[in-house]
């Protein structure tokens, strides 16, 4: 079988919410000079670089009917059997019929069932190589909802391990996962650390201003909540259409306002492996502790504090504006909790941003917060990688291998409780915006590390040799 010059990237999920697989597709097309077919679900648009690339084609699969997700709980286990069968047939049809035969299938794991089974079958039928990119373990994610002792979880783990071992090659995201695969799964994997592509970078003042003007209405006004941003100090309110919440235009061009809230960004999938309640509790603690420190008694006092900050008294703690991006099953539950908080110095906004606006938001923020703790304890949060690519320091939830990514007191801090996160917010933002020495130091460390790594470099060194090797071996 000769080489075909094609690769297929397989994601049993929304391709717009699968950044690593998007980057794989771009690298396969640009660095390995292959034509790339992406087989995935629709929902969110991928980055424009994917949509515009002449060598990349996207095939969107039909999804499990939403009506089936609203069945009574007694039918839950029947659905657990029927849904993978439906997905298997749809996936196999696309891999074996809809797309041209590739030299190699590159598949994201998890989900493992039925993805690994379908891709392996397709690789047999089409005489193609088969590479698994291990982002996490699917059985540990299933265990979050069914319990680790469930028979379904045991069966799922068997399929994941068996078909993972049948792959012609494997990539993984951490050294800890590489060790686990080698010792307990009999699978040899190459570590490919996540790195952001070039379009994740610190935003210029002009880019910040354009973004904040675009999001002005969403940032200034909350749905059903009168908070410290939408109904706050007179410094927050303006009728100037060229004036945003964070930036303004002066004689010298676009500048950041001296009196502004600190912008904190967190991206979440609103799932059980990210306890968003920790962030809400930390916000409440920050609000109460600042109130106690400043002895706020009324709104008049609040105006005085803003005026003091404007006059250079840098012992003032700013208002915090948390922008939470993402989609997921627990979003509505937490949005209702946010409405019931009634905080004086903290506000929340939840939104979904385009693939172009999301990097701009990260590059414009003051701090990132990551709540990801990993169902297996062996993967790393891509959202932190993206934040670092934009020069954004991070406070991240601590777990077993997170220090492979977050270097404490260099590019971020780790927390294990809501109280610890609240302490970090107080420490980092004291004296905002001009006298936050620790925050400035973390940002400098993030920028220094950003300059030393790039996705294209990592992919060229670690992934490309594996891809070319399995293609060559399979075609000979």
CSV table of C-alpha atoms in Angstrom, one decimal:
chain,number,residue,atom,x,y,z
A,1,UNK,CA,0.0,0.0,0.0
A,2,UNK,CA,1.6,3.3,-1.1
A,3,UNK,CA,1.4,6.6,0.7
A,4,UNK,CA,-1.7,8.7,0.1
A,5,UNK,CA,-0.6,12.0,1.5
A,6,UNK,CA,-3.6,12.2,3.8
A,7,UNK,CA,-4.4,12.2,7.6
A,8,UNK,CA,-7.7,12.0,9.4
A,9,UNK,CA,-8.2,13.7,12.8
A,10,UNK,CA,-11.0,12.1,14.8
A,11,UNK,CA,-12.8,13.8,17.7
A,12,UNK,CA,-16.0,12.4,19.2
A,13,UNK,CA,-16.8,15.9,20.4
A,14,UNK,CA,-17.2,19.5,19.3
A,15,UNK,CA,-14.2,20.4,17.2
A,16,UNK,CA,-14.5,24.0,18.2
A,17,UNK,CA,-14.0,23.0,21.8
A,18,UNK,CA,-11.0,20.7,21.0
A,19,UNK,CA,-8.1,23.1,20.6
A,20,UNK,CA,-5.3,20.5,20.8
A,21,UNK,CA,-6.9,18.5,17.9
A,22,UNK,CA,-7.3,21.7,15.9
A,23,UNK,CA,-3.6,22.4,16.4
A,24,UNK,CA,-2.8,18.8,15.3
A,25,UNK,CA,-4.7,19.3,12.1
A,26,UNK,CA,-2.9,22.6,11.3
A,27,UNK,CA,0.5,20.9,12.0
A,28,UNK,CA,-0.3,17.9,9.9
A,29,UNK,CA,-1.3,20.2,7.0
A,30,UNK,CA,1.6,22.7,7.4
A,31,UNK,CA,4.5,20.8,8.9
A,32,UNK,CA,3.9,17.3,7.5
A,33,UNK,CA,2.4,18.6,4.2
A,34,UNK,CA,-0.6,16.2,4.4
A,35,UNK,CA,-4.2,16.8,3.4
A,36,UNK,CA,-6.3,16.6,6.5
A,37,UNK,CA,-9.9,15.5,7.1
A,38,UNK,CA,-11.4,16.3,10.4
A,39,UNK,CA,-14.2,14.0,11.6
A,40,UNK,CA,-16.0,15.5,14.5
A,41,UNK,CA,-19.2,17.1,15.8
A,42,UNK,CA,-20.2,20.6,15.0
A,43,UNK,CA,-21.5,23.1,17.5
A,44,UNK,CA,-18.7,25.7,18.0
A,45,UNK,CA,-16.7,27.1,15.1
A,46,UNK,CA,-13.0,26.2,15.1
A,47,UNK,CA,-10.4,28.9,14.6
A,48,UNK,CA,-10.4,30.7,11.3
A,49,UNK,CA,-7.0,29.3,10.5
A,50,UNK,CA,-8.7,25.8,10.3
A,51,UNK,CA,-11.6,27.0,8.3
A,52,UNK,CA,-9.4,28.9,5.8
A,53,UNK,CA,-6.7,26.3,5.3
A,54,UNK,CA,-6.9,24.8,1.8
A,55,UNK,CA,-5.7,21.4,2.9
A,56,UNK,CA,-8.1,20.9,5.7
A,57,UNK,CA,-11.7,19.6,5.3
A,58,UNK,CA,-14.2,19.2,8.2
A,59,UNK,CA,-16.8,16.4,8.2
A,60,UNK,CA,-19.5,17.0,10.8
A,61,UNK,CA,-21.3,13.9,12.2
A,62,UNK,CA,-24.9,13.5,13.3
A,63,UNK,CA,-25.2,13.6,17.1
A,64,UNK,CA,-27.2,11.5,19.5
A,65,UNK,CA,-30.8,13.0,19.5
A,66,UNK,CA,-31.3,15.5,22.3
A,67,UNK,CA,-34.7,14.1,23.0
A,68,UNK,CA,-33.0,10.9,24.1
A,69,UNK,CA,-31.1,12.9,26.8
A,70,UNK,CA,-34.4,13.7,28.6
A,71,UNK,CA,-35.6,10.1,29.2
A,72,UNK,CA,-36.6,9.0,32.7
A,73,UNK,CA,-33.7,7.9,34.9
A,74,UNK,CA,-34.9,4.3,34.8
A,75,UNK,CA,-33.8,4.2,31.2
A,76,UNK,CA,-30.4,5.5,32.0
A,77,UNK,CA,-28.6,2.2,31.5
A,78,UNK,CA,-30.4,1.4,28.3
A,79,UNK,CA,-29.2,4.8,27.0
A,80,UNK,CA,-25.6,3.9,28.1
A,81,UNK,CA,-25.8,1.0,25.7
A,82,UNK,CA,-27.7,2.5,22.8
A,83,UNK,CA,-25.8,5.8,22.6
A,84,UNK,CA,-22.4,4.2,22.0
A,85,UNK,CA,-23.9,1.9,19.4
A,86,UNK,CA,-25.4,4.9,17.5
A,87,UNK,CA,-22.1,6.8,17.8
A,88,UNK,CA,-20.1,3.7,16.6
A,89,UNK,CA,-22.2,3.3,13.4
A,90,UNK,CA,-22.1,7.0,12.6
A,91,UNK,CA,-18.4,7.2,13.2
A,92,UNK,CA,-17.6,4.1,11.2
A,93,UNK,CA,-19.7,5.3,8.3
A,94,UNK,CA,-17.7,8.5,8.1
A,95,UNK,CA,-14.3,6.9,8.6
A,96,UNK,CA,-14.9,4.1,6.1
A,97,UNK,CA,-17.1,5.8,3.5
A,98,UNK,CA,-17.4,9.6,3.7
A,99,UNK,CA,-13.7,10.5,3.8
A,100,UNK,CA,-10.9,9.5,1.5
A,101,UNK,CA,-8.7,6.7,2.8
A,102,UNK,CA,-5.9,8.3,5.0
A,103,UNK,CA,-2.4,7.2,5.7
A,104,UNK,CA,-3.0,7.7,9.4
A,105,UNK,CA,-5.9,8.2,11.8
A,106,UNK,CA,-5.1,10.5,14.8
A,107,UNK,CA,-7.8,10.1,17.4
A,108,UNK,CA,-8.5,12.0,20.6
A,109,UNK,CA,-9.0,9.9,23.8
A,110,UNK,CA,-11.3,10.3,25.7
A,111,UNK,CA,-13.9,9.5,24.9
A,112,UNK,CA,-12.7,5.9,24.4
A,113,UNK,CA,-16.0,4.0,23.7
A,114,UNK,CA,-16.9,3.7,20.9
A,115,UNK,CA,-14.1,6.0,19.4
A,116,UNK,CA,-11.1,3.7,19.8
A,117,UNK,CA,-13.1,0.7,18.6
A,118,UNK,CA,-14.4,2.5,15.5
A,119,UNK,CA,-11.1,4.0,14.5
A,120,UNK,CA,-9.3,0.7,14.9
A,121,UNK,CA,-11.8,-1.1,12.8
A,122,UNK,CA,-11.6,1.6,10.2
A,123,UNK,CA,-7.8,1.4,10.2
A,124,UNK,CA,-8.1,-2.4,9.4
A,125,UNK,CA,-10.6,-1.8,6.7
A,126,UNK,CA,-8.8,1.0,5.0
A,127,UNK,CA,-5.2,-0.2,5.7
A,128,UNK,CA,-4.3,2.9,7.6
A,129,UNK,CA,-2.1,3.5,10.6
A,130,UNK,CA,-3.7,4.5,14.0
A,131,UNK,CA,-2.4,6.9,16.6
A,132,UNK,CA,-4.0,7.7,19.9
A,133,UNK,CA,-3.5,11.1,21.5
A,134,UNK,CA,-4.1,10.4,25.2
A,135,UNK,CA,-5.6,13.6,26.8
A,136,UNK,CA,-6.9,11.7,29.9
A,137,UNK,CA,-8.4,8.3,30.7
A,138,UNK,CA,-12.1,7.9,29.7
A,139,UNK,CA,-12.9,5.4,32.4
A,140,UNK,CA,-12.0,7.9,35.1
A,141,UNK,CA,-14.3,10.5,33.7
A,142,UNK,CA,-17.1,8.0,33.5
A,143,UNK,CA,-16.3,7.1,37.1
A,144,UNK,CA,-17.2,10.6,38.2
A,145,UNK,CA,-20.8,10.0,37.4
A,146,UNK,CA,-21.2,6.2,37.9
A,147,UNK,CA,-18.6,5.6,40.6
A,148,UNK,CA,-15.3,3.8,40.1
A,149,UNK,CA,-16.9,0.5,41.3
A,150,UNK,CA,-19.5,0.4,38.5
A,151,UNK,CA,-19.5,-2.5,36.1
A,152,UNK,CA,-19.9,-0.1,33.2
A,153,UNK,CA,-16.7,1.6,34.3
A,154,UNK,CA,-14.9,-1.7,34.4
A,155,UNK,CA,-16.0,-2.7,30.9
A,156,UNK,CA,-15.2,0.8,29.6
A,157,UNK,CA,-11.7,0.5,31.1
A,158,UNK,CA,-11.2,-2.9,29.4
A,159,UNK,CA,-12.1,-1.4,26.0
A,160,UNK,CA,-9.9,1.6,26.5
A,161,UNK,CA,-6.9,-0.4,27.5
A,162,UNK,CA,-7.3,-3.2,24.9
A,163,UNK,CA,-7.9,-0.9,21.9
A,164,UNK,CA,-5.3,1.6,23.1
A,165,UNK,CA,-2.7,-1.2,23.0
A,166,UNK,CA,-3.7,-1.9,19.4
A,167,UNK,CA,-2.6,1.5,18.2
A,168,UNK,CA,0.4,1.9,16.0
A,169,UNK,CA,1.6,4.8,18.1
A,170,UNK,CA,0.6,7.0,21.1
A,171,UNK,CA,1.0,10.6,22.2
A,172,UNK,CA,0.2,11.8,25.7
A,173,UNK,CA,0.1,15.1,27.6
A,174,UNK,CA,2.3,14.5,30.7
A,175,UNK,CA,5.3,12.5,31.9
A,176,UNK,CA,3.0,11.1,34.7
A,177,UNK,CA,0.6,9.8,32.1
A,178,UNK,CA,3.5,8.4,30.0
A,179,UNK,CA,4.6,6.5,33.1
A,180,UNK,CA,1.1,5.2,33.8
A,181,UNK,CA,0.7,4.0,30.3
A,182,UNK,CA,4.0,2.2,30.3
A,183,UNK,CA,3.7,0.6,33.7
A,184,UNK,CA,0.1,-0.4,33.9
A,185,UNK,CA,-1.3,-0.3,30.3
A,186,UNK,CA,1.6,-1.8,28.3
A,187,UNK,CA,1.5,1.2,26.0
A,188,UNK,CA,4.5,3.2,25.0
A,189,UNK,CA,3.7,6.9,24.5
A,190,UNK,CA,5.6,10.0,23.4
A,191,UNK,CA,5.0,13.1,25.6
A,192,UNK,CA,3.8,16.1,23.6
A,193,UNK,CA,3.2,19.0,25.9
A,194,UNK,CA,0.4,21.3,25.0
A,195,UNK,CA,1.7,24.6,23.7
A,196,UNK,CA,-0.4,27.5,22.4
A,197,UNK,CA,-0.3,28.3,18.7
A,198,UNK,CA,0.9,31.8,17.5
A,199,UNK,CA,-2.6,33.4,17.7
A,200,UNK,CA,-2.4,33.1,21.5
A,201,UNK,CA,-0.3,36.1,22.5
A,202,UNK,CA,-0.5,39.2,24.8
A,203,UNK,CA,-2.9,41.7,23.5
A,204,UNK,CA,-1.9,45.2,22.5
A,205,UNK,CA,-3.8,48.2,24.0
A,206,UNK,CA,-5.5,48.6,20.6
A,207,UNK,CA,-6.6,45.0,20.6
A,208,UNK,CA,-7.8,45.3,24.2
A,209,UNK,CA,-9.8,48.4,23.4
A,210,UNK,CA,-11.5,46.8,20.3
A,211,UNK,CA,-12.4,43.7,22.4
A,212,UNK,CA,-13.8,45.6,25.4
A,213,UNK,CA,-15.8,47.9,23.1
A,214,UNK,CA,-17.2,44.8,21.4
A,215,UNK,CA,-18.1,43.2,24.9
A,216,UNK,CA,-19.0,46.5,26.5
A,217,UNK,CA,-22.7,45.8,26.9
A,218,UNK,CA,-22.1,42.3,28.3
A,219,UNK,CA,-19.4,43.4,30.7
A,220,UNK,CA,-21.2,46.5,32.1
A,221,UNK,CA,-24.6,44.9,32.4
A,222,UNK,CA,-25.6,41.6,34.1
A,223,UNK,CA,-28.8,39.7,33.5
A,224,UNK,CA,-31.1,40.0,36.5
A,225,UNK,CA,-28.3,41.2,38.8
A,226,UNK,CA,-27.5,44.6,40.1
A,227,UNK,CA,-23.9,44.3,41.0
A,228,UNK,CA,-20.9,46.5,41.6
A,229,UNK,CA,-20.2,46.9,37.9
A,230,UNK,CA,-23.7,47.4,36.5
A,231,UNK,CA,-24.9,49.5,39.5
A,232,UNK,CA,-21.5,50.5,41.0
A,233,UNK,CA,-19.5,53.6,41.3
A,234,UNK,CA,-19.9,56.6,39.0
A,235,UNK,CA,-16.4,55.7,37.7
A,236,UNK,CA,-17.9,52.6,36.1
A,237,UNK,CA,-20.6,54.5,34.1
A,238,UNK,CA,-20.1,56.4,30.9
A,239,UNK,CA,-22.1,57.4,27.8
A,240,UNK,CA,-19.1,57.8,25.6
A,241,UNK,CA,-19.3,55.1,22.8
A,242,UNK,CA,-15.5,55.0,22.5
A,243,UNK,CA,-15.0,54.5,26.3
A,244,UNK,CA,-15.0,50.9,27.5
A,245,UNK,CA,-15.1,49.5,31.1
A,246,UNK,CA,-11.3,49.0,31.1
A,247,UNK,CA,-9.8,51.2,28.4
A,248,UNK,CA,-10.3,54.7,27.0
A,249,UNK,CA,-8.8,57.0,24.4
A,250,UNK,CA,-6.5,59.8,25.4
A,251,UNK,CA,-4.3,62.3,23.6
A,252,UNK,CA,-1.6,59.6,23.6
A,253,UNK,CA,-3.9,57.0,22.1
A,254,UNK,CA,-5.5,54.0,23.8
A,255,UNK,CA,-4.7,53.7,27.5
A,256,UNK,CA,-5.9,51.5,30.4
A,257,UNK,CA,-8.1,53.4,32.9
A,258,UNK,CA,-6.4,54.1,36.2
A,259,UNK,CA,-9.7,53.4,37.9
A,260,UNK,CA,-11.0,50.1,36.7
A,261,UNK,CA,-11.9,46.7,38.0
A,262,UNK,CA,-9.3,43.9,37.9
A,263,UNK,CA,-10.3,41.4,35.1
A,264,UNK,CA,-10.0,37.7,36.1
A,265,UNK,CA,-10.7,35.1,33.5
A,266,UNK,CA,-11.7,31.4,34.1
A,267,UNK,CA,-12.6,29.0,31.4
A,268,UNK,CA,-14.6,25.9,32.4
A,269,UNK,CA,-16.6,23.1,30.9
A,270,UNK,CA,-19.0,23.3,33.8
A,271,UNK,CA,-18.4,19.6,34.7
A,272,UNK,CA,-17.9,17.7,38.0
A,273,UNK,CA,-14.1,17.6,37.6
A,274,UNK,CA,-14.0,21.4,38.0
A,275,UNK,CA,-15.6,22.5,41.3
A,276,UNK,CA,-16.8,26.0,40.4
A,277,UNK,CA,-18.1,26.3,44.0
A,278,UNK,CA,-14.5,26.9,45.1
A,279,UNK,CA,-14.3,30.1,43.0
A,280,UNK,CA,-17.6,31.3,44.3
A,281,UNK,CA,-16.6,30.8,47.9
A,282,UNK,CA,-13.3,32.5,47.3
A,283,UNK,CA,-15.1,35.5,45.8
A,284,UNK,CA,-17.4,35.8,48.9
A,285,UNK,CA,-14.3,35.6,51.1
A,286,UNK,CA,-12.5,38.3,49.1
A,287,UNK,CA,-15.6,40.5,49.3
A,288,UNK,CA,-15.9,40.1,53.0
A,289,UNK,CA,-12.2,40.4,53.8
A,290,UNK,CA,-11.9,43.6,51.8
A,291,UNK,CA,-14.9,45.1,53.4
A,292,UNK,CA,-13.4,44.3,56.8
A,293,UNK,CA,-10.1,45.8,55.9
A,294,UNK,CA,-11.5,49.0,54.4
A,295,UNK,CA,-14.4,49.1,57.0
A,296,UNK,CA,-16.9,50.0,54.3
A,297,UNK,CA,-20.1,51.3,55.8
A,298,UNK,CA,-22.0,52.9,52.9
A,299,UNK,CA,-21.8,53.8,49.2
A,300,UNK,CA,-20.4,57.3,50.0
A,301,UNK,CA,-17.4,55.6,51.6
A,302,UNK,CA,-17.0,53.5,48.4
A,303,UNK,CA,-16.7,56.7,46.3
A,304,UNK,CA,-14.1,58.1,48.6
A,305,UNK,CA,-12.0,54.9,48.3
A,306,UNK,CA,-12.1,55.2,44.5
A,307,UNK,CA,-11.0,58.8,44.7
A,308,UNK,CA,-8.1,57.8,47.1
A,309,UNK,CA,-6.9,55.2,44.7
A,310,UNK,CA,-7.0,57.8,41.9
A,311,UNK,CA,-4.8,60.0,44.1
A,312,UNK,CA,-2.1,57.3,44.4
A,313,UNK,CA,-3.0,55.6,47.7
A,314,UNK,CA,-2.0,52.1,46.5
A,315,UNK,CA,-3.2,50.1,49.6
A,316,UNK,CA,-6.7,49.8,48.0
A,317,UNK,CA,-8.1,46.5,46.9
A,318,UNK,CA,-9.9,46.7,43.5
A,319,UNK,CA,-13.3,45.4,42.5
A,320,UNK,CA,-12.9,42.1,40.7
A,321,UNK,CA,-14.7,41.3,37.5
A,322,UNK,CA,-14.7,37.5,36.8
A,323,UNK,CA,-15.4,36.6,33.2
A,324,UNK,CA,-16.3,32.9,33.0
A,325,UNK,CA,-16.2,31.3,29.5
A,326,UNK,CA,-17.4,27.9,28.4
A,327,UNK,CA,-20.4,25.7,28.0
A,328,UNK,CA,-21.5,22.7,30.0
A,329,UNK,CA,-24.1,20.9,32.0
A,330,UNK,CA,-23.7,22.7,35.3
A,331,UNK,CA,-23.7,26.2,34.0
A,332,UNK,CA,-27.3,27.1,34.8
A,333,UNK,CA,-27.0,25.8,38.4
A,334,UNK,CA,-24.0,28.0,39.1
A,335,UNK,CA,-25.5,31.0,37.3
A,336,UNK,CA,-28.4,30.9,39.8
A,337,UNK,CA,-25.9,30.7,42.7
A,338,UNK,CA,-24.2,33.8,41.4
A,339,UNK,CA,-27.4,35.7,41.3
A,340,UNK,CA,-27.9,34.9,45.0
A,341,UNK,CA,-24.5,36.2,46.2
A,342,UNK,CA,-25.1,40.0,46.4
A,343,UNK,CA,-21.4,40.9,46.5
A,344,UNK,CA,-20.3,44.5,46.9
A,345,UNK,CA,-16.8,44.3,45.3
A,346,UNK,CA,-17.0,41.3,43.0
A,347,UNK,CA,-19.0,40.7,39.8
A,348,UNK,CA,-19.4,37.7,37.5
A,349,UNK,CA,-20.1,37.5,33.8
A,350,UNK,CA,-20.6,34.2,32.0
A,351,UNK,CA,-20.3,34.1,28.2
A,352,UNK,CA,-19.2,32.0,25.2
A,353,UNK,CA,-16.6,33.7,23.0
A,354,UNK,CA,-15.6,33.0,19.4
A,355,UNK,CA,-12.3,31.2,18.6
A,356,UNK,CA,-10.9,34.7,17.6
A,357,UNK,CA,-12.1,36.6,20.7
A,358,UNK,CA,-11.1,34.1,23.3
A,359,UNK,CA,-7.4,34.6,22.9
A,360,UNK,CA,-7.9,38.4,22.9
A,361,UNK,CA,-9.7,38.1,26.2
A,362,UNK,CA,-6.9,36.0,27.8
A,363,UNK,CA,-4.4,38.5,26.4
A,364,UNK,CA,-6.3,41.4,28.0
A,365,UNK,CA,-7.0,40.0,31.4
A,366,UNK,CA,-5.0,40.6,34.7
A,367,UNK,CA,-5.2,37.0,36.1
A,368,UNK,CA,-6.4,33.6,35.1
A,369,UNK,CA,-8.0,31.0,37.4
A,370,UNK,CA,-8.1,27.3,36.7
A,371,UNK,CA,-10.4,24.9,38.7
A,372,UNK,CA,-9.5,21.8,36.7
A,373,UNK,CA,-8.4,18.9,39.0
A,374,UNK,CA,-8.3,15.9,36.5
A,375,UNK,CA,-10.4,12.8,37.0
A,376,UNK,CA,-7.2,10.7,36.6
A,377,UNK,CA,-4.7,13.2,38.1
A,378,UNK,CA,-2.5,12.6,35.0
A,379,UNK,CA,-3.6,15.3,32.5
A,380,UNK,CA,-3.0,19.0,32.3
A,381,UNK,CA,-5.5,21.8,31.6
A,382,UNK,CA,-5.3,23.2,28.1
A,383,UNK,CA,-6.9,26.4,29.3
A,384,UNK,CA,-3.7,27.2,31.4
A,385,UNK,CA,-1.5,26.6,28.4
A,386,UNK,CA,-3.6,29.1,26.5
A,387,UNK,CA,-3.4,31.6,29.3
A,388,UNK,CA,0.4,31.2,29.5
A,389,UNK,CA,0.5,31.7,25.7
A,390,UNK,CA,-1.2,35.1,26.2
A,391,UNK,CA,1.2,36.1,29.0
A,392,UNK,CA,-1.4,35.6,31.6
A,393,UNK,CA,-0.3,34.4,35.1
A,394,UNK,CA,-2.6,31.8,36.7
A,395,UNK,CA,-3.9,30.6,40.1
A,396,UNK,CA,-4.6,26.9,39.5
A,397,UNK,CA,-6.1,24.1,41.6
A,398,UNK,CA,-3.4,21.9,42.9
A,399,UNK,CA,-3.3,18.1,42.1
A,400,UNK,CA,-0.7,15.5,41.4
A,401,UNK,CA,1.0,16.5,38.2
A,402,UNK,CA,0.0,20.2,37.8
A,403,UNK,CA,3.6,21.3,38.6
A,404,UNK,CA,4.7,20.0,35.2
A,405,UNK,CA,2.9,23.1,33.9
A,406,UNK,CA,2.5,25.7,36.6
A,407,UNK,CA,5.8,26.7,38.2
A,408,UNK,CA,4.9,28.1,41.6
A,409,UNK,CA,6.0,31.7,42.1
A,410,UNK,CA,7.3,31.9,38.6
A,411,UNK,CA,4.3,31.8,36.3
A,412,UNK,CA,1.5,31.1,38.8
A,413,UNK,CA,0.3,29.9,42.2
A,414,UNK,CA,-1.5,26.8,43.3
A,415,UNK,CA,-4.4,26.5,45.7
A,416,UNK,CA,-6.1,23.7,47.5
A,417,UNK,CA,-9.1,25.5,49.0
A,418,UNK,CA,-11.3,28.5,48.5
A,419,UNK,CA,-9.7,30.2,51.5
A,420,UNK,CA,-6.3,29.8,50.0
A,421,UNK,CA,-7.5,31.2,46.6
A,422,UNK,CA,-9.1,34.2,48.4
A,423,UNK,CA,-5.7,34.8,50.2
A,424,UNK,CA,-4.0,34.8,46.8
A,425,UNK,CA,-6.5,37.2,45.3
A,426,UNK,CA,-5.9,39.6,48.2
A,427,UNK,CA,-2.2,39.3,47.9
A,428,UNK,CA,-2.0,39.6,44.1
A,429,UNK,CA,-4.3,42.6,43.7
A,430,UNK,CA,-3.3,44.8,46.6
A,431,UNK,CA,-2.3,48.1,45.1
A,432,UNK,CA,-4.0,47.4,41.8
A,433,UNK,CA,-3.3,48.5,39.1
A,434,UNK,CA,0.2,50.1,39.5
A,435,UNK,CA,1.7,48.5,42.6
A,436,UNK,CA,1.0,44.8,42.3
A,437,UNK,CA,4.6,43.6,42.5
A,438,UNK,CA,3.9,39.9,42.9
A,439,UNK,CA,1.4,39.9,40.0
A,440,UNK,CA,3.8,41.8,37.8
A,441,UNK,CA,6.6,39.3,38.7
A,442,UNK,CA,4.4,36.3,37.7
A,443,UNK,CA,3.5,38.0,34.5
A,444,UNK,CA,7.1,38.5,33.6
A,445,UNK,CA,7.9,34.9,34.4
A,446,UNK,CA,5.0,33.8,32.2
A,447,UNK,CA,6.3,35.9,29.3
A,448,UNK,CA,9.8,34.6,29.7
A,449,UNK,CA,8.6,31.0,29.6
A,450,UNK,CA,6.3,31.8,26.7
A,451,UNK,CA,9.2,32.9,24.5
A,452,UNK,CA,11.0,29.6,25.0
A,453,UNK,CA,8.3,27.2,23.8
A,454,UNK,CA,5.8,27.0,20.9
A,455,UNK,CA,3.4,24.4,19.6
A,456,UNK,CA,5.1,24.1,16.2
A,457,UNK,CA,8.5,23.4,17.8
A,458,UNK,CA,7.1,20.8,20.2
A,459,UNK,CA,5.1,19.1,17.4
A,460,UNK,CA,8.1,19.1,15.0
A,461,UNK,CA,10.3,17.5,17.6
A,462,UNK,CA,7.9,15.0,19.2
A,463,UNK,CA,4.8,14.3,17.1
A,464,UNK,CA,6.1,14.6,13.5
A,465,UNK,CA,8.7,11.8,13.8
A,466,UNK,CA,6.0,9.5,15.2
A,467,UNK,CA,3.5,10.3,12.5
A,468,UNK,CA,6.0,9.8,9.7
A,469,UNK,CA,7.3,6.6,11.3
A,470,UNK,CA,3.9,4.9,11.6
A,471,UNK,CA,2.9,6.0,8.0
A,472,UNK,CA,6.2,4.6,6.6
A,473,UNK,CA,5.9,1.4,8.5
A,474,UNK,CA,2.3,0.9,7.5
A,475,UNK,CA,2.9,1.7,3.8
A,476,UNK,CA,5.9,-0.7,3.4
